[in-house]
Amino acid sequence: MAFDIEMIRGVYTKMSDTINKAREVVGKPLTLSEKILYNHLWDGAATRAFQRGKDYVDFAPDRIACQDATAQMALLQFMQAGKSKVAVPTTVHCDHLIQAKEGAAKDLKHANSVSSEVFNFLESVSNKYGIGFWKPGAGIIHQVVLENYAFPGGMMIGTDSHTVNAGGLGMVAIGVGGADAVDVMAGMAWELKFPKLIGVKLTGKLSGWTAPKDVILKVAEILTVKGGTGAIVEYFGPGAIAMSCTGKGTICNMGAEIGATTSTFGYDDSMDRYLRATDRADVADAANKVKAHLTADPEVYANPEDYFDQVIEINLSELGPLLNGPFTPDLSTEVGADMTKKANENDWPIKVEWGLIGSCTNSSYEDLSRASSIAQQALDKGLKMKAELGINPGSEQVRYTAERDGILGIFENLDAKIFTNACGPCIGQWARYSDPKNAPKNSIVHSFNRNFAKRADGNPNTHAFVASPELTAAIAVAGRLDFNPLKDKLINEDGQEVMFDEPTGWELPPKGFAVDDNGYLAPEADGRHVKVSVKEDSERLQLLTPFQPLGSTITGAKLLIKAFGKCTTDHISMAGPWLRFRGHLDNIANNTLIGAVNAFNQKTNFVKNQLTGDYGGVPDTARAYKAAGVKSIVVGDHNYGEGSSREHAAMQPRHLGVAAVIVKSFARIHETNLKKQGMLGLTFANESDYDLIQEDDTFNFLDLNEFAPDKQLTLEIVHSDASKDVIKLNHTYNDAQIAWYKEGSALNLIKKQNA
Ligand code: MIC
Ligand code: SF4
């Protein structure tokens, strides 16, 4: 059984009471986000209203989803928690570890052979602990979750930042680090700071070349990569209702790119249609009975300013297709003339070499069908592809259906490569170059969500732009970044001028979805006898050793690196080739912060070892400090740790002896990950104190023994000329989180409590 209808009915049954109670304590009509949050309180119905952006609240999520690259560390931790079964329905999805090279058949075979050790580990741990397992090739976690598990009004967490995709089906779905998932798997509450709420009113209607993707590209432009931090974005209005469910998923998916806790939409007909099309009529029926609880109260949508902390309005009828990039998902440019101008000014290569369609953001049946309508026109109008085209379908169900309906065949007639139903190039699993570091400057366009430097192909000179699938297809045909399909003509093979007509497509397959083997393996009812083995000498997997508490005195700590500018989780723990070590902490630690730019020399992976005066790589330098018994400190800029949920970005520095990460501001998931691993994640009380930090600095915490909620910490910075600065640091630790710090990690605390 893929989903649990009884569990869903249970969520709906208690809604009436909990929501009425919540309305009473809040004292006014409720947004959808509040309804879902208050219906999932760990302690049952609310007894008081929570302060948005302030109160830490315990929640009881309905589900957990993990993907192969993060599940390894999550499950290695869960195995230590001393439980025989997961407490909440959980699934593991194998999608990140499959490299795109020659096409699905060969690539999947290759992945199954090179990563068999990891896949077998995940499969056996899943079987042992009652976790549903989706095999390599079954699809991308978030597409599979939308098709099988997401349900209106539900709450889930997932060890991937794009878990938020399930907001397309009216969930509050939130990306977390593995240690957070372990809490819930172990039957404990999940803690979150009660989010702020941003309302986005969509008026007008999408048409022509404008797609749901353009809505979120626009929102990213307005809010920037950190504008959603700490907030749930709730979409509503006539434009929202008119959009498909998977289109809503695209919008929610990229909420991760603006740092939002999650995004969601009220229940409507598009969700009813999608549930029925994906064989869940019983969920649709149950949802229809509690419809009023699955959207905000009418007063909220009538006067949104009174209920949301911020309101944005976008008229879809006026929105045109956008291209966001390069190197950051919030830099948006309208197609055509604007792009010509900006590309010339900034020296972005106009020639486009690849168009890539797929990723969890845009790999639905509707996405493929709309892009294929452009591909079909290219064939009909005698146009030759100017760029190469690659496709990653979102799931085996989407792939099978799209193949049956001739959609994949259209792409193949254009010589497109159909890659595995997996993340592929989106996560750097793309064998594009043999030597990416020295590869030439070029542009690519893709329908993914992230376009940080080096992400897709490891080439720092690749300029990646994010667009809708249909625009990606058109640009791949034209081969130009500044191609405007609404206006520009192309010359076909016969020398004639031709133009594209508007894309068309199907929201859902007219003949219904079909699939032969969806790739799901149910766990045994009682898996206690299942053996999980990890080889001593494995280079892919390593059992964890508990972290030692850092203690209440940290003195004589050395600066490891002062990171300059953007420092995402890709800079802290790169993906691509390093994904192979996601289950082996010591091996993956060798990539720690190698992508971060050293503020003192603008170089990557080149920092001063204060003990020897020599310069070297970050991991080696950290290991040298650790070997000498010296703790180290990482300093960073704004939105440090933006991007992925990967807790490796916290565990690796922890493993290498970093005691504190001090920055101007954090991305939410990363900050929590640092806390979970028993480290100090702190922010400058005075942002400009960042400038005080020198290359040869030594740090002494002056009042760590008084570490307490809402109380600043004091740091003494000793410079090489013996002069000193004393600064204040802010933190957001509550009592429970300080207890994690004192025990050395949250996991140490769970183990202690279970013992
Ligand atoms: C990503 O898109 O960066 C990832 C890979 O899916 C990550 C998770 C990971 O690092 O494994 C994410 O978004 O959380
Ligand atoms: Fe996979 Fe890319 Fe989605 Fe992350 S963003 S889950 S790597 S497809």
Short mmCIF file of N, CA and C in Angstrom, two decimals, residues 13-142:
data_model
loop_
_atom_site.label_atom_id
_atom_site.label_comp_id
_atom_site.label_asym_id
_atom_site.label_seq_id
_atom_site.Cartn_x
_atom_site.Cartn_y
_atom_site.Cartn_z
N THR A 13 -10.36 14.10 10.73
CA THR A 13 -11.36 13.98 11.78
C THR A 13 -11.15 15.01 12.89
N LYS A 14 -9.87 15.21 13.25
CA LYS A 14 -9.66 16.11 14.39
C LYS A 14 -9.65 17.58 13.99
N MET A 15 -9.72 17.83 12.66
CA MET A 15 -9.59 19.21 12.18
C MET A 15 -10.59 20.19 12.75
N SER A 16 -11.85 19.77 12.72
CA SER A 16 -12.91 20.66 13.15
C SER A 16 -12.61 21.25 14.53
N ASP A 17 -12.34 20.35 15.47
CA ASP A 17 -12.08 20.79 16.84
C ASP A 17 -10.83 21.64 16.97
N THR A 18 -9.75 21.14 16.41
CA THR A 18 -8.48 21.85 16.62
C THR A 18 -8.51 23.21 15.95
N ILE A 19 -9.18 23.30 14.80
CA ILE A 19 -9.20 24.58 14.10
C ILE A 19 -10.11 25.58 14.82
N ASN A 20 -11.25 25.09 15.31
CA ASN A 20 -12.11 25.99 16.09
C ASN A 20 -11.39 26.52 17.31
N LYS A 21 -10.69 25.61 17.96
CA LYS A 21 -9.93 25.98 19.16
C LYS A 21 -8.86 27.02 18.80
N ALA A 22 -8.20 26.78 17.69
CA ALA A 22 -7.12 27.69 17.27
C ALA A 22 -7.69 29.07 16.96
N ARG A 23 -8.84 29.08 16.30
CA ARG A 23 -9.46 30.36 15.94
C ARG A 23 -9.79 31.14 17.21
N GLU A 24 -10.20 30.38 18.22
CA GLU A 24 -10.53 30.99 19.50
C GLU A 24 -9.29 31.63 20.14
N VAL A 25 -8.19 30.85 20.22
CA VAL A 25 -7.02 31.39 20.92
C VAL A 25 -6.33 32.48 20.10
N VAL A 26 -6.35 32.35 18.80
CA VAL A 26 -5.72 33.38 17.96
C VAL A 26 -6.62 34.62 17.94
N GLY A 27 -7.89 34.39 18.06
CA GLY A 27 -8.82 35.50 18.16
C GLY A 27 -9.21 36.12 16.85
N LYS A 28 -8.93 35.44 15.76
CA LYS A 28 -9.39 35.94 14.47
C LYS A 28 -9.38 34.83 13.42
N PRO A 29 -9.96 35.11 12.25
CA PRO A 29 -9.96 34.10 11.20
C PRO A 29 -8.53 33.62 10.89
N LEU A 30 -8.43 32.39 10.36
CA LEU A 30 -7.11 31.78 10.19
C LEU A 30 -6.71 31.61 8.73
N THR A 31 -5.43 31.72 8.50
CA THR A 31 -4.88 31.38 7.18
C THR A 31 -4.83 29.85 7.08
N LEU A 32 -4.64 29.33 5.88
CA LEU A 32 -4.51 27.88 5.71
C LEU A 32 -3.29 27.37 6.48
N SER A 33 -2.19 28.09 6.39
CA SER A 33 -0.96 27.63 7.05
C SER A 33 -1.21 27.45 8.54
N GLU A 34 -1.89 28.43 9.14
CA GLU A 34 -2.15 28.31 10.58
C GLU A 34 -3.04 27.11 10.87
N LYS A 35 -4.04 26.88 10.01
CA LYS A 35 -4.92 25.73 10.25
C LYS A 35 -4.11 24.44 10.28
N ILE A 36 -3.23 24.31 9.29
CA ILE A 36 -2.45 23.05 9.23
C ILE A 36 -1.51 22.96 10.42
N LEU A 37 -0.86 24.07 10.74
CA LEU A 37 0.09 24.04 11.86
C LEU A 37 -0.64 23.72 13.17
N TYR A 38 -1.75 24.41 13.43
CA TYR A 38 -2.46 24.18 14.69
C TYR A 38 -3.10 22.79 14.75
N ASN A 39 -3.35 22.21 13.60
CA ASN A 39 -3.91 20.85 13.60
C ASN A 39 -2.82 19.79 13.79
N HIS A 40 -1.57 20.23 13.82
CA HIS A 40 -0.48 19.25 13.98
C HIS A 40 0.37 19.54 15.21
N LEU A 41 -0.24 20.14 16.22
CA LEU A 41 0.53 20.40 17.44
C LEU A 41 0.77 19.08 18.17
N TRP A 42 1.95 18.94 18.67
CA TRP A 42 2.33 17.71 19.39
C TRP A 42 1.46 17.49 20.62
N ASP A 43 1.12 18.59 21.29
CA ASP A 43 0.35 18.48 22.53
C ASP A 43 -1.16 18.53 22.32
N GLY A 44 -1.64 18.37 21.09
CA GLY A 44 -3.08 18.43 20.85
C GLY A 44 -3.54 19.87 20.67
N ALA A 45 -4.84 20.08 20.82
CA ALA A 45 -5.42 21.39 20.51
C ALA A 45 -4.71 22.53 21.26
N ALA A 46 -4.67 23.68 20.60
CA ALA A 46 -3.92 24.82 21.14
C ALA A 46 -4.55 25.36 22.40
N THR A 47 -3.72 25.79 23.33
CA THR A 47 -4.24 26.45 24.52
C THR A 47 -3.85 27.92 24.51
N ARG A 48 -2.96 28.29 23.59
CA ARG A 48 -2.60 29.71 23.46
C ARG A 48 -2.14 29.97 22.03
N ALA A 49 -2.16 31.23 21.65
CA ALA A 49 -1.70 31.58 20.31
C ALA A 49 -0.18 31.66 20.31
N PHE A 50 0.44 31.23 19.23
CA PHE A 50 1.90 31.31 19.16
C PHE A 50 2.32 32.58 18.44
N GLN A 51 3.46 33.11 18.89
CA GLN A 51 3.97 34.32 18.24
C GLN A 51 4.79 33.94 17.02
N ARG A 52 4.37 34.46 15.90
CA ARG A 52 5.09 34.16 14.65
C ARG A 52 6.52 34.69 14.71
N GLY A 53 7.44 33.86 14.26
CA GLY A 53 8.84 34.29 14.21
C GLY A 53 9.50 34.30 15.58
N LYS A 54 8.80 33.87 16.63
CA LYS A 54 9.39 33.93 17.98
C LYS A 54 9.32 32.58 18.70
N ASP A 55 8.11 32.02 18.80
CA ASP A 55 7.94 30.84 19.66
C ASP A 55 8.40 29.55 18.98
N TYR A 56 9.15 28.78 19.72
CA TYR A 56 9.46 27.42 19.25
C TYR A 56 8.28 26.54 19.60
N VAL A 57 7.83 25.75 18.63
CA VAL A 57 6.63 24.95 18.84
C VAL A 57 6.92 23.50 18.46
N ASP A 58 6.36 22.57 19.21
CA ASP A 58 6.51 21.14 18.91
C ASP A 58 5.38 20.67 18.01
N PHE A 59 5.75 20.04 16.91
CA PHE A 59 4.75 19.55 15.95
C PHE A 59 4.83 18.03 15.82
N ALA A 60 3.73 17.47 15.27
CA ALA A 60 3.66 16.03 15.01
C ALA A 60 3.40 15.82 13.52
N PRO A 61 4.45 15.77 12.70
CA PRO A 61 4.25 15.58 11.26
C PRO A 61 3.63 14.21 10.94
N ASP A 62 2.94 14.14 9.81
CA ASP A 62 2.28 12.89 9.41
C ASP A 62 3.21 11.93 8.69
N ARG A 63 4.24 12.46 8.04
CA ARG A 63 5.09 11.62 7.19
C ARG A 63 6.51 12.15 7.19
N ILE A 64 7.42 11.27 6.71
CA ILE A 64 8.81 11.66 6.49
C ILE A 64 9.26 11.09 5.14
N ALA A 65 10.00 11.88 4.39
CA ALA A 65 10.58 11.36 3.15
C ALA A 65 12.08 11.67 3.15
N CYS A 66 12.87 10.72 2.70
CA CYS A 66 14.33 10.91 2.65
C CYS A 66 14.83 10.51 1.28
N GLN A 67 15.85 11.20 0.79
CA GLN A 67 16.46 10.75 -0.47
C GLN A 67 17.83 10.14 -0.20
N ASP A 68 18.30 9.36 -1.18
CA ASP A 68 19.50 8.56 -0.96
C ASP A 68 20.72 9.33 -0.46
N ALA A 69 20.91 10.57 -0.90
CA ALA A 69 22.12 11.30 -0.52
C ALA A 69 22.08 11.78 0.92
N THR A 70 20.88 12.01 1.44
CA THR A 70 20.79 12.46 2.84
C THR A 70 20.35 11.31 3.74
N ALA A 71 19.65 10.32 3.17
CA ALA A 71 19.14 9.21 3.99
C ALA A 71 20.27 8.43 4.64
N GLN A 72 21.40 8.36 3.98
CA GLN A 72 22.49 7.55 4.54
C GLN A 72 22.86 8.06 5.92
N MET A 73 23.09 9.37 6.03
CA MET A 73 23.49 9.94 7.31
C MET A 73 22.30 9.91 8.28
N ALA A 74 21.09 10.17 7.75
CA ALA A 74 19.91 10.16 8.63
C ALA A 74 19.75 8.76 9.23
N LEU A 75 19.87 7.74 8.39
CA LEU A 75 19.63 6.39 8.90
C LEU A 75 20.80 5.89 9.75
N LEU A 76 22.01 6.32 9.42
CA LEU A 76 23.14 5.96 10.30
C LEU A 76 22.89 6.52 11.70
N GLN A 77 22.28 7.71 11.77
CA GLN A 77 21.96 8.28 13.07
C GLN A 77 20.78 7.54 13.71
N PHE A 78 19.75 7.25 12.89
CA PHE A 78 18.58 6.56 13.45
C PHE A 78 18.96 5.19 14.04
N MET A 79 19.89 4.51 13.37
CA MET A 79 20.32 3.20 13.85
C MET A 79 20.88 3.27 15.27
N GLN A 80 21.35 4.47 15.65
CA GLN A 80 21.91 4.63 17.00
C GLN A 80 20.84 4.98 18.03
N ALA A 81 19.64 5.27 17.56
CA ALA A 81 18.62 5.79 18.47
C ALA A 81 17.98 4.70 19.33
N GLY A 82 18.26 3.45 18.98
CA GLY A 82 17.76 2.35 19.81
C GLY A 82 16.29 2.01 19.61
N LYS A 83 15.76 2.22 18.40
CA LYS A 83 14.35 1.91 18.13
C LYS A 83 14.28 0.72 17.17
N SER A 84 13.13 -0.01 17.20
CA SER A 84 13.05 -1.15 16.29
C SER A 84 12.27 -0.80 15.02
N LYS A 85 11.58 0.31 15.03
CA LYS A 85 10.74 0.67 13.89
C LYS A 85 10.54 2.18 13.86
N VAL A 86 10.33 2.75 12.68
CA VAL A 86 10.05 4.18 12.64
C VAL A 86 8.65 4.45 13.20
N ALA A 87 8.51 5.56 13.90
CA ALA A 87 7.25 5.86 14.57
C ALA A 87 6.22 6.48 13.62
N VAL A 88 6.68 6.99 12.49
CA VAL A 88 5.82 7.72 11.56
C VAL A 88 6.10 7.19 10.15
N PRO A 89 5.06 7.07 9.29
CA PRO A 89 5.31 6.54 7.93
C PRO A 89 6.47 7.28 7.24
N THR A 90 7.41 6.50 6.74
CA THR A 90 8.64 7.07 6.18
C THR A 90 8.98 6.36 4.88
N THR A 91 9.52 7.12 3.93
CA THR A 91 9.99 6.50 2.70
C THR A 91 11.41 6.99 2.37
N VAL A 92 12.13 6.13 1.65
CA VAL A 92 13.47 6.47 1.15
C VAL A 92 13.43 6.37 -0.37
N HIS A 93 14.01 7.35 -1.03
CA HIS A 93 13.95 7.43 -2.49
C HIS A 93 15.36 7.51 -3.07
N CYS A 94 15.68 6.61 -4.00
CA CYS A 94 17.03 6.61 -4.57
C CYS A 94 17.02 7.41 -5.88
N ASP A 95 17.47 8.63 -5.81
CA ASP A 95 17.40 9.49 -7.00
C ASP A 95 18.64 10.36 -7.23
N HIS A 96 19.42 10.59 -6.18
CA HIS A 96 20.55 11.51 -6.34
C HIS A 96 21.82 10.85 -6.87
N LEU A 97 21.91 9.54 -6.70
CA LEU A 97 23.20 8.88 -6.97
C LEU A 97 23.29 8.27 -8.36
N ILE A 98 22.55 8.84 -9.29
CA ILE A 98 22.54 8.25 -10.64
C ILE A 98 23.06 9.28 -11.63
N GLN A 99 24.18 8.98 -12.22
CA GLN A 99 24.79 9.97 -13.12
C GLN A 99 24.18 9.92 -14.52
N ALA A 100 23.97 11.11 -15.08
CA ALA A 100 23.46 11.21 -16.44
C ALA A 100 24.65 11.23 -17.40
N LYS A 101 24.65 10.30 -18.32
CA LYS A 101 25.75 10.27 -19.29
C LYS A 101 25.23 9.86 -20.66
N GLU A 102 24.85 8.58 -20.76
CA GLU A 102 24.49 8.09 -22.10
C GLU A 102 23.01 7.94 -22.32
N GLY A 103 22.26 7.96 -21.25
CA GLY A 103 20.82 7.72 -21.38
C GLY A 103 20.40 6.71 -20.31
N ALA A 104 19.08 6.68 -20.06
CA ALA A 104 18.56 5.97 -18.89
C ALA A 104 19.06 4.53 -18.74
N ALA A 105 18.95 3.72 -19.78
CA ALA A 105 19.21 2.29 -19.60
C ALA A 105 20.64 2.06 -19.11
N LYS A 106 21.60 2.62 -19.82
CA LYS A 106 23.00 2.39 -19.43
C LYS A 106 23.34 3.08 -18.12
N ASP A 107 22.85 4.31 -17.96
CA ASP A 107 23.21 5.07 -16.76
C ASP A 107 22.70 4.39 -15.49
N LEU A 108 21.48 3.85 -15.56
CA LEU A 108 20.90 3.22 -14.37
C LEU A 108 21.67 1.95 -14.01
N LYS A 109 22.04 1.21 -15.06
CA LYS A 109 22.81 0.00 -14.83
C LYS A 109 24.14 0.34 -14.15
N HIS A 110 24.76 1.38 -14.67
CA HIS A 110 26.04 1.81 -14.13
C HIS A 110 25.89 2.22 -12.65
N ALA A 111 24.86 3.03 -12.38
CA ALA A 111 24.65 3.49 -10.99
C ALA A 111 24.41 2.30 -10.07
N ASN A 112 23.61 1.33 -10.56
CA ASN A 112 23.32 0.17 -9.73
C ASN A 112 24.58 -0.63 -9.44
N SER A 113 25.55 -0.55 -10.35
CA SER A 113 26.77 -1.29 -10.05
C SER A 113 27.71 -0.46 -9.17
N VAL A 114 27.94 0.82 -9.48
CA VAL A 114 28.91 1.55 -8.65
C VAL A 114 28.37 1.90 -7.26
N SER A 115 27.07 2.03 -7.12
CA SER A 115 26.55 2.41 -5.80
C SER A 115 25.77 1.29 -5.13
N SER A 116 26.02 0.04 -5.58
CA SER A 116 25.23 -1.07 -5.03
C SER A 116 25.36 -1.13 -3.51
N GLU A 117 26.56 -0.87 -3.01
CA GLU A 117 26.76 -0.96 -1.56
C GLU A 117 25.80 -0.01 -0.82
N VAL A 118 25.69 1.21 -1.35
CA VAL A 118 24.84 2.20 -0.69
C VAL A 118 23.36 1.85 -0.87
N PHE A 119 22.98 1.49 -2.10
CA PHE A 119 21.57 1.14 -2.32
C PHE A 119 21.17 -0.07 -1.46
N ASN A 120 22.07 -1.06 -1.37
CA ASN A 120 21.75 -2.23 -0.55
C ASN A 120 21.61 -1.86 0.92
N PHE A 121 22.48 -0.97 1.36
CA PHE A 121 22.40 -0.50 2.74
C PHE A 121 21.05 0.16 2.99
N LEU A 122 20.68 1.09 2.09
CA LEU A 122 19.41 1.81 2.29
C LEU A 122 18.22 0.86 2.23
N GLU A 123 18.31 -0.11 1.32
CA GLU A 123 17.20 -1.06 1.18
C GLU A 123 17.08 -1.91 2.45
N SER A 124 18.21 -2.38 2.96
CA SER A 124 18.10 -3.26 4.13
C SER A 124 17.72 -2.48 5.38
N VAL A 125 18.23 -1.27 5.54
CA VAL A 125 17.83 -0.48 6.72
C VAL A 125 16.33 -0.18 6.62
N SER A 126 15.86 0.15 5.41
CA SER A 126 14.44 0.44 5.23
C SER A 126 13.61 -0.77 5.61
N ASN A 127 14.01 -1.91 5.11
CA ASN A 127 13.29 -3.15 5.38
C ASN A 127 13.26 -3.44 6.88
N LYS A 128 14.39 -3.20 7.51
CA LYS A 128 14.50 -3.50 8.95
C LYS A 128 13.58 -2.61 9.80
N TYR A 129 13.56 -1.34 9.45
CA TYR A 129 12.86 -0.40 10.33
C TYR A 129 11.47 0.04 9.83
N GLY A 130 10.92 -0.70 8.87
CA GLY A 130 9.55 -0.40 8.44
C GLY A 130 9.42 0.81 7.53
N ILE A 131 10.45 1.05 6.71
CA ILE A 131 10.46 2.22 5.83
C ILE A 131 10.19 1.79 4.38
N GLY A 132 9.31 2.49 3.69
CA GLY A 132 9.04 2.18 2.28
C GLY A 132 10.25 2.58 1.43
N PHE A 133 10.59 1.74 0.46
CA PHE A 133 11.82 1.97 -0.31
C PHE A 133 11.51 2.11 -1.79
N TRP A 134 11.92 3.23 -2.37
CA TRP A 134 11.75 3.45 -3.80
C TRP A 134 13.10 3.26 -4.47
N LYS A 135 13.16 2.26 -5.33
CA LYS A 135 14.43 1.84 -5.96
C LYS A 135 15.01 2.91 -6.89
N PRO A 136 16.31 2.81 -7.18
CA PRO A 136 16.90 3.70 -8.18
C PRO A 136 16.11 3.61 -9.49
N GLY A 137 15.78 4.73 -10.06
CA GLY A 137 15.03 4.73 -11.32
C GLY A 137 13.53 4.91 -11.09
N ALA A 138 13.06 4.79 -9.84
CA ALA A 138 11.63 4.94 -9.56
C ALA A 138 11.19 6.40 -9.72
N GLY A 139 12.13 7.31 -9.53
CA GLY A 139 11.77 8.71 -9.74
C GLY A 139 12.40 9.63 -8.72
N ILE A 140 12.17 10.92 -8.93
CA ILE A 140 12.71 11.93 -8.03
C ILE A 140 11.79 12.05 -6.82
N ILE A 141 12.36 12.04 -5.67
CA ILE A 141 11.63 12.03 -4.39
C ILE A 141 10.37 12.90 -4.42
N HIS A 142 10.49 14.16 -4.83
CA HIS A 142 9.36 15.08 -4.65
C HIS A 142 8.24 14.83 -5.65
#
